[in-house]
N, C-alpha and C. Protein backbone atom coordinates (compact mmCIF):
# COMPACT_ATOMS: atom_id res chain seq x y z
N TYR A 1 85.72 68.95 106.19
CA TYR A 1 85.43 67.76 105.13
C TYR A 1 86.58 66.55 105.30
N GLU A 2 87.27 67.05 104.97
CA GLU A 2 88.36 65.99 105.55
C GLU A 2 88.68 65.48 107.31
N LEU A 3 88.14 66.50 107.47
CA LEU A 3 88.14 66.28 109.01
C LEU A 3 86.89 65.22 109.60
N SER A 4 85.66 65.24 108.80
CA SER A 4 84.74 64.48 109.49
C SER A 4 85.20 63.02 108.68
N THR A 5 85.84 63.10 107.36
CA THR A 5 85.76 61.83 106.84
C THR A 5 86.46 60.86 107.74
N LYS A 6 88.05 62.02 108.48
CA LYS A 6 88.88 61.17 109.54
C LYS A 6 88.19 60.34 110.25
N THR A 7 86.92 61.67 110.99
CA THR A 7 86.83 61.11 111.91
C THR A 7 85.76 59.82 111.88
N CYS A 8 84.96 59.89 111.25
CA CYS A 8 84.10 58.44 110.48
C CYS A 8 85.12 57.20 110.31
N ALA A 9 86.42 57.73 110.04
CA ALA A 9 86.90 56.48 109.26
C ALA A 9 87.88 55.58 110.75
N SER A 10 88.01 56.79 111.76
CA SER A 10 88.16 56.29 113.22
C SER A 10 87.66 55.54 113.69
N ILE A 11 86.16 55.98 113.78
CA ILE A 11 84.80 55.73 114.74
C ILE A 11 84.60 53.67 113.67
N HIS A 12 84.99 54.10 112.49
CA HIS A 12 84.76 52.71 112.08
C HIS A 12 86.17 51.61 112.39
N LEU A 13 86.78 52.45 112.41
CA LEU A 13 87.92 51.41 113.24
C LEU A 13 87.70 51.07 114.53
N VAL A 14 87.68 52.04 115.46
CA VAL A 14 87.15 51.79 116.85
C VAL A 14 86.32 50.65 116.60
N ALA A 15 85.12 50.43 115.95
CA ALA A 15 84.16 49.84 116.06
C ALA A 15 84.47 48.55 115.57
N THR A 16 85.04 48.54 114.57
CA THR A 16 85.99 47.22 113.49
C THR A 16 86.53 46.34 114.87
N LEU A 17 87.40 47.19 115.61
CA LEU A 17 88.46 46.71 116.55
C LEU A 17 87.07 45.93 118.00
N ILE A 18 86.27 46.78 118.19
CA ILE A 18 85.66 46.31 119.16
C ILE A 18 85.00 44.79 118.45
N ILE A 19 84.29 44.74 117.93
CA ILE A 19 83.57 43.74 116.88
C ILE A 19 84.46 42.37 117.24
N VAL A 20 85.74 42.62 116.79
CA VAL A 20 86.80 41.79 116.36
C VAL A 20 87.00 40.90 117.66
N SER A 21 86.87 42.03 118.64
CA SER A 21 87.93 41.54 120.10
C SER A 21 86.56 40.61 120.62
N GLN A 22 85.48 41.22 120.72
CA GLN A 22 83.87 40.67 120.78
C GLN A 22 84.41 38.68 119.90
N LEU A 23 84.02 38.57 119.03
CA LEU A 23 84.39 36.96 118.32
C LEU A 23 85.28 36.37 119.02
N LEU A 24 86.79 37.21 119.38
CA LEU A 24 87.73 36.32 119.55
C LEU A 24 87.23 35.93 121.15
N ASN A 25 86.63 36.80 121.98
CA ASN A 25 86.42 35.95 123.40
C ASN A 25 85.27 34.82 123.31
N TYR A 26 84.12 35.38 122.43
CA TYR A 26 83.43 34.41 122.28
C TYR A 26 84.20 32.96 121.86
N LEU A 27 84.72 33.13 120.66
CA LEU A 27 85.67 31.47 120.07
C LEU A 27 86.41 31.51 121.91
N ARG A 28 86.97 32.02 122.34
CA ARG A 28 87.37 31.33 123.51
C ARG A 28 87.21 30.85 124.36
N LEU A 29 85.51 31.82 124.78
CA LEU A 29 84.69 30.69 125.46
C LEU A 29 84.12 29.70 125.45
N LYS A 30 84.26 29.06 124.10
CA LYS A 30 83.01 28.09 123.42
C LYS A 30 84.45 27.32 123.28
N THR A 31 86.09 27.93 123.22
CA THR A 31 87.17 26.92 123.11
C THR A 31 87.26 26.16 124.55
N LEU A 32 86.99 27.00 125.45
CA LEU A 32 87.33 26.70 127.04
C LEU A 32 86.35 25.31 126.96
N VAL A 33 84.90 25.78 126.96
CA VAL A 33 83.66 25.08 127.12
C VAL A 33 83.88 23.77 126.40
N ALA A 34 84.40 23.77 125.59
CA ALA A 34 84.48 22.38 124.86
C ALA A 34 85.84 21.39 125.00
N LEU A 35 86.56 22.48 125.28
CA LEU A 35 88.04 21.67 126.14
C LEU A 35 87.52 21.28 127.31
N LYS A 36 86.48 21.93 128.64
CA LYS A 36 86.17 21.39 129.47
C LYS A 36 84.80 19.73 129.81
N ARG A 37 84.15 19.99 128.57
CA ARG A 37 83.31 18.75 127.99
C ARG A 37 84.70 17.70 127.77
N ALA A 38 85.62 17.73 127.05
CA ALA A 38 86.33 17.03 126.32
C ALA A 38 87.39 16.23 127.69
N ASP A 39 87.25 17.23 128.53
CA ASP A 39 88.24 16.90 129.59
C ASP A 39 86.80 15.58 130.52
N LEU A 40 85.65 16.49 130.66
CA LEU A 40 84.96 15.39 131.16
C LEU A 40 84.27 14.26 130.43
N SER A 41 84.41 13.93 129.66
CA SER A 41 84.05 12.90 128.65
C SER A 41 85.42 11.66 128.76
N THR A 42 86.47 12.60 128.86
CA THR A 42 87.43 11.50 128.88
C THR A 42 87.66 11.06 130.16
N ALA A 43 87.36 11.82 131.26
CA ALA A 43 87.56 11.57 132.64
C ALA A 43 86.12 10.48 132.84
N GLU A 44 85.55 10.11 131.75
CA GLU A 44 84.26 9.51 132.19
C GLU A 44 84.21 8.07 131.37
N MET A 45 85.19 7.95 130.62
CA MET A 45 85.59 6.84 129.81
C MET A 45 87.01 6.36 130.69
N LEU A 46 87.46 7.04 131.05
CA LEU A 46 88.39 6.15 131.81
C LEU A 46 87.89 5.64 133.51
């Protein structure tokens, strides 16, 4: 019983870590896209 609880906890932890890393990658991508767009609009203004 104790072992299965630990296993469930570790699986949960791993799943959480994967979700968090996916979210961070997504945010980084969005930031890069936003920066590129900002650069383009700045270049057009100049």
